[in-house]
């Protein structure tokens, strides 16, 4: 049975940090992962601000970033689910769709420390294998972990943020080397300037 790790987020926009982290998990021989599934959310229920890029644009950027690398796949499953988009519901839908795979969920230490704020968190914890990576300022208490948690203490500390990239794009700054495909900068700048897309 294939073992697939889910990496969810707004990906607004996707950057090299997302894929570097996903790649680290794929290379971790303890985990025996076959693939990472990138799952952009339509709207994170814990975040009130609207995305800079539309769901369709974010999906297109992800697909362009992983094109040709079969270790990665992008799922648009949240577009077919009713709002609000909770991780519990998304994972249930993914388990149905990927019934022939063993799924686990990649999560930052900051999110794990706030897991009690998540919808149906007790059921989520009971039914999910978590791969938890470090985030600056968030220390996971060992006693908070369940037998289904893998604390990836050696995972790289990713300091790049989509917030920084959004601010830089609004200022017209050149952030091409923060992107998985540097040529995506032209598409992103066009959207930010004009609200229109070119051809990816």
PDB file of C-alpha atoms in Angstrom, residues 183 187 197-200:
ATOM      1  CA  UNK A 183       9.369  32.186 -14.277  1.00  0.00           C
ATOM      2  CA  UNK A 187       2.406  35.576 -13.828  1.00  0.00           C
ATOM      3  CA  UNK A 197      -3.587  36.302 -15.731  1.00  0.00           C
ATOM      4  CA  UNK A 198      -1.220  35.472 -18.536  1.00  0.00           C
ATOM      5  CA  UNK A 199      -0.479  31.960 -19.747  1.00  0.00           C
ATOM      6  CA  UNK A 200       1.314  29.709 -17.274  1.00  0.00           C
TER       7      UNK A 200
END
